[in-house]
Amino acid sequence: MSYHDGLMLRRTCAIAAFAICSAFMPSVCAETGYDAWLRYAPLDPAAAKQYARLPVAVFVSSGSPVLESAQAELVRGVRGMLGKTLHVESRMPAGDAIVLATFDALAELGLSAPPEPVEGTYLLKAVERKGSSMLLIAGAGDRGILYGVFAFLRRIATGRGIEHLDEQESPYAPVRWTNEWDNLDGSIERGYAGRSIFFDGGQVVPDLTRALDYARLLASIGINGCTVNSVNTDPRTLTSPFILELARIADVFRPWGVRLSMAIDFSSPKSIGGLDTFDPLDPQVAAWWKQKADEIYRAIPDLAGFVLKADSEGRLGPSAYSRSHADAANVLARALKPHGGLLFYRAFVYDHHMDWRNPKNDRARAAYDSFHPLDGQFDDNVVLQIKHGPIDFQVREPVSPLLGALEHTNEAIELQITQEYTGQQRHLCYLVPMWKEVLDFDLHASGQVTYVKDLVSGRTFHRPAGGFVGVANVGLDANWLGHDLAMANLYGFGRLAFDPNLSPREIAEEWTRMTFGNDAPVVETIVSLLMESWPAYENYTGPLGAGTLTDIIQAHYGPGIESSERNGWGQWHRAGADGIGMDRTVATGTGFIGQYWPEAARLYESLENCPDDLLLFMHHVPWTHLLHSGKTVIQHIYDSHYDGAARVQTFPERWQELKGRIDEPRYEAVLAKFEYQAGHAIVWRDAVCDWFFRTSGIPDAQGRVGHHPGRVEAESMTLDGYTVEPVTPWETASGGKAISCLRPACTATFRFEGKSGTYDIAVQYFDENAGVARYKLIVAGKMAAEWLANDTLPSDQPNGHTSTRKSVRGILLHAGDEIRIEAKPDAKDHADIDYVELTPARR
Ligand code: GCV
């Protein structure tokens, strides 16, 4: 569904919602996911009862665009959920009222404010005053009130009472930003939900409704800054006409308390500024940045700051002039300083041409080696933006040691909401439990208990700035992230940034209630699916801290196990005949473990202490090394891949239990995603197990690897028109081969030789992004299924990205029945097929 169709449907639904659901029946009105967790669907009558005494008069103690948003949101939410229309009064009402006030205004109401609240703090309080009930939504600044309104509506949406309300919350850290990797042409780097909501064809889009609605979503979870263009930025971002265009985005963000920030190109003084240098220590360059910052602040007075990726993955940086990262950061920070702006300097700096033959080379060391020596040299409005792990958003990484190594520098942790290495929003992978583990990790900085959440928020070393940055990459898809359930990650990022002491389960439950309603089976099922999803994904994609075994050169999506090796990118797992893993010990390896403070290093340096889930990140061990679990490494790899794939086979069935309890469009969309994920998890399982079997030479003790009962290889079928072709990499096709149709039409046929009964039939084919092939599955002369290979998977070749499963369930088969696939290729999609698998019916 396009954005505009989605919007129309949403509007129609909003108007119809109360008419249809005015009897407070659970709403199963068609939804697009556009409203995300801010649906404000009518509560059922029993739940609504507890809010019967909610005052209908609202008084707002002052006016500002943010307060107007707060007030309008309150009216909208209460109307949607309770069917009650609030009246906004211009004077303090004599009777019961909801009062929105800043802490500064509380004294006038005869109430006291919390001592020294940080910006964004809110207070929800039920107060009896002169015989009337007052429901106070107070805040430190307008943002505090806005956050209070969202917290209040969240209470109602999740069915929590407001009788004796007394809730006060302060944001854990001042920085709670998203980064969007949007390009000016409208594409999004590592975006999986359509094109940019901000840019198209080199311009800011004329209609910024989506940007405005995004700001509302961000505000509802306490996000206060958003960098709208990719860190791999286009220097044109800083040209005068473009600054004026960006100002339009800042204008739509402002009423929601979200400040715009921009990614900048370090070579700009030369590339667009007319200077012959961008040397940060050249006074002309400093003057250029100062004049540029002044110009930007004239157009965007509340710009939050700049983000810079320099000397990384081909981006120009201070090394061009043998200057330090501190020199580069400070020249920008000084230009921003008079305006109150922050400079985020990304610590994602590494050499991507490293010599893989040198066993001492290690990309994981790079951030610490580059930035730790500079601690204390950065100005106070510089924030080092540090990815949570030392490599790059893998399914499992240790915490970056740099996070514990900066006592005199502000830092922010960078988390990735967009699922670059974790299934690209085609697989469900709820990342909040992973982030929580990271934030709760004790880095023992200076020998003290120092959790990551306290280091990054600036609490540990009393830094003036710091916090949380999430790379979101929302797009024009109606549901923002492409998979309705992936929105739990955006929600969870904001909730953790505001309060990292929340638990992943609490967040999952809150999000589910707001997004899908309070129906108990719905809540139970979705929460359990979310909570199981990261462990399952880790199990079928990446073992024991070796990284996600994906194709790291291209799409970062399907399996591509060897792509990590023998190149300069440094994501090596060093698997070979003798064993697997990177030796990062101080004693014999790269010394990476020595970058941790001694108490944390002790956890990793010895094989005895090292946790199983990071073993291969830290050590090189033989295949037969015994884990703490008692299994050998190789058997763990086989077992975990089978377990993970088996777990997600249950996802579609469990989701189907919710039919009728969730609106049809979202029900169907998620079901289709789960069916796809279940099939692709098998591709992952088989690719990883086959590759490790060939490399280790050690068979699976349970006899599963390489043995697939019920599987008929396409190359063994009777082929008409099809030819047998090798697939690259070999492990992404069963038996390393597939059949390819280079004629206008082809067929592949075989006879069923098993016991008569009801079977599920899976056709494993390759859905290449090079045309739309057509398939028909004909069983005993009858059409069993017909489909198009029209997905937009990230490759135009048969491989682990494109291998796709079509499942047809409950087909009655008799011994000797003919099973035939008829295919028509299209353009360069050759209707490739890997195999057909027949299993006794499951459902
Ligand atoms: C924006 C990884 C991603 C790149 C990304 C980079 C970064 O390498 O694959 O797309 O570039 O990280 O974070 O800068």
PDB file of N, CA and C and ligand atoms in Angstrom, residues 181 189-190 230-232 309 312-313 346 348 350 363 387 392-393 414 420-421 556, ligand 1:
ATOM      1  N   TRP A 181      19.694   7.845   7.975  1.00  0.00           N
ATOM      2  CA  TRP A 181      20.734   7.786   6.941  1.00  0.00           C
ATOM      3  C   TRP A 181      20.123   8.061   5.565  1.00  0.00           C
ATOM      4  N   GLU A 189      20.328   4.857   3.016  1.00  0.00           N
ATOM      5  CA  GLU A 189      21.361   3.835   3.221  1.00  0.00           C
ATOM      6  C   GLU A 189      20.911   2.944   4.385  1.00  0.00           C
ATOM      7  N   ARG A 190      20.832   1.637   4.113  1.00  0.00           N
ATOM      8  CA  ARG A 190      20.389   0.656   5.115  1.00  0.00           C
ATOM      9  C   ARG A 190      18.972   0.959   5.618  1.00  0.00           C
ATOM     10  N   SER A 230      22.084  11.420   5.884  1.00  0.00           N
ATOM     11  CA  SER A 230      23.049  10.351   6.177  1.00  0.00           C
ATOM     12  C   SER A 230      24.407  10.906   6.598  1.00  0.00           C
ATOM     13  N   VAL A 231      25.061  10.152   7.467  1.00  0.00           N
ATOM     14  CA  VAL A 231      26.432  10.514   7.854  1.00  0.00           C
ATOM     15  C   VAL A 231      27.378  10.424   6.655  1.00  0.00           C
ATOM     16  N   ASN A 232      27.004   9.628   5.658  1.00  0.00           N
ATOM     17  CA  ASN A 232      27.756   9.648   4.391  1.00  0.00           C
ATOM     18  C   ASN A 232      27.154  10.772   3.559  1.00  0.00           C
ATOM     19  N   LYS A 309      31.025  12.098  10.298  1.00  0.00           N
ATOM     20  CA  LYS A 309      31.752  10.843  10.054  1.00  0.00           C
ATOM     21  C   LYS A 309      32.993  11.237   9.256  1.00  0.00           C
ATOM     22  N   SER A 312      36.642   7.655   7.785  1.00  0.00           N
ATOM     23  CA  SER A 312      36.012   6.349   7.958  1.00  0.00           C
ATOM     24  C   SER A 312      35.347   5.950   6.654  1.00  0.00           C
ATOM     25  N   GLU A 313      35.590   4.729   6.224  1.00  0.00           N
ATOM     26  CA  GLU A 313      34.959   4.172   5.024  1.00  0.00           C
ATOM     27  C   GLU A 313      35.013   5.159   3.857  1.00  0.00           C
ATOM     28  N   ARG A 346      31.763  10.888  15.209  1.00  0.00           N
ATOM     29  CA  ARG A 346      31.575   9.433  15.272  1.00  0.00           C
ATOM     30  C   ARG A 346      32.907   8.713  15.476  1.00  0.00           C
ATOM     31  N   PHE A 348      33.347   5.673  14.847  1.00  0.00           N
ATOM     32  CA  PHE A 348      33.369   4.532  13.913  1.00  0.00           C
ATOM     33  C   PHE A 348      34.469   4.790  12.872  1.00  0.00           C
ATOM     34  N   TYR A 350      37.946   3.245  11.273  1.00  0.00           N
ATOM     35  CA  TYR A 350      38.791   2.049  11.165  1.00  0.00           C
ATOM     36  C   TYR A 350      39.326   1.975   9.744  1.00  0.00           C
ATOM     37  N   ARG A 363      40.289  -5.032  13.623  1.00  0.00           N
ATOM     38  CA  ARG A 363      39.385  -3.872  13.490  1.00  0.00           C
ATOM     39  C   ARG A 363      38.753  -3.503  14.830  1.00  0.00           C
ATOM     40  N   LYS A 387      29.563   3.414  18.547  1.00  0.00           N
ATOM     41  CA  LYS A 387      28.681   2.254  18.337  1.00  0.00           C
ATOM     42  C   LYS A 387      28.776   1.324  19.542  1.00  0.00           C
ATOM     43  N   ASP A 392      30.414  -3.676  14.317  1.00  0.00           N
ATOM     44  CA  ASP A 392      29.399  -2.954  13.553  1.00  0.00           C
ATOM     45  C   ASP A 392      28.027  -3.604  13.683  1.00  0.00           C
ATOM     46  N   PHE A 393      27.350  -3.385  14.787  1.00  0.00           N
ATOM     47  CA  PHE A 393      25.948  -3.794  14.911  1.00  0.00           C
ATOM     48  C   PHE A 393      25.700  -5.268  14.584  1.00  0.00           C
ATOM     49  N   GLU A 414      25.743   4.690  20.225  1.00  0.00           N
ATOM     50  CA  GLU A 414      24.966   4.592  18.983  1.00  0.00           C
ATOM     51  C   GLU A 414      24.405   3.177  18.886  1.00  0.00           C
ATOM     52  N   GLU A 420      20.035  -3.610  10.022  1.00  0.00           N
ATOM     53  CA  GLU A 420      20.996  -3.865   8.941  1.00  0.00           C
ATOM     54  C   GLU A 420      21.525  -5.302   8.950  1.00  0.00           C
ATOM     55  N   TYR A 421      22.007  -5.752  10.107  1.00  0.00           N
ATOM     56  CA  TYR A 421      22.589  -7.089  10.217  1.00  0.00           C
ATOM     57  C   TYR A 421      21.644  -8.059  10.930  1.00  0.00           C
ATOM     58  N   HIS A 556      24.474  -7.491   3.463  1.00  0.00           N
ATOM     59  CA  HIS A 556      24.409  -7.712   4.923  1.00  0.00           C
ATOM     60  C   HIS A 556      23.111  -8.406   5.313  1.00  0.00           C
TER      61      HIS A 556
HETATM   62  C1  GCV B   1      26.315   5.029   6.969  1.00  0.00           C
HETATM   63  C2  GCV B   1      28.243   0.300   8.272  1.00  0.00           C
HETATM   64  C3  GCV B   1      27.132   0.393   7.267  1.00  0.00           C
HETATM   65  C4  GCV B   1      27.232   1.661   6.437  1.00  0.00           C
HETATM   66  C5  GCV B   1      27.214   2.853   7.389  1.00  0.00           C
HETATM   67  C6  GCV B   1      28.390   2.689   8.357  1.00  0.00           C
HETATM   68  C7  GCV B   1      28.424   3.808   9.382  1.00  0.00           C
HETATM   69  O1  GCV B   1      29.457   0.107   7.631  1.00  0.00           O
HETATM   70  O2  GCV B   1      27.147  -0.727   6.448  1.00  0.00           O
HETATM   71  O3  GCV B   1      26.147   1.715   5.557  1.00  0.00           O
HETATM   72  O4  GCV B   1      27.304   4.052   6.692  1.00  0.00           O
HETATM   73  O5  GCV B   1      28.270   1.474   9.041  1.00  0.00           O
HETATM   74  O6  GCV B   1      27.903   3.572  10.449  1.00  0.00           O
HETATM   75  O7  GCV B   1      28.942   4.854   9.095  1.00  0.00           O
END
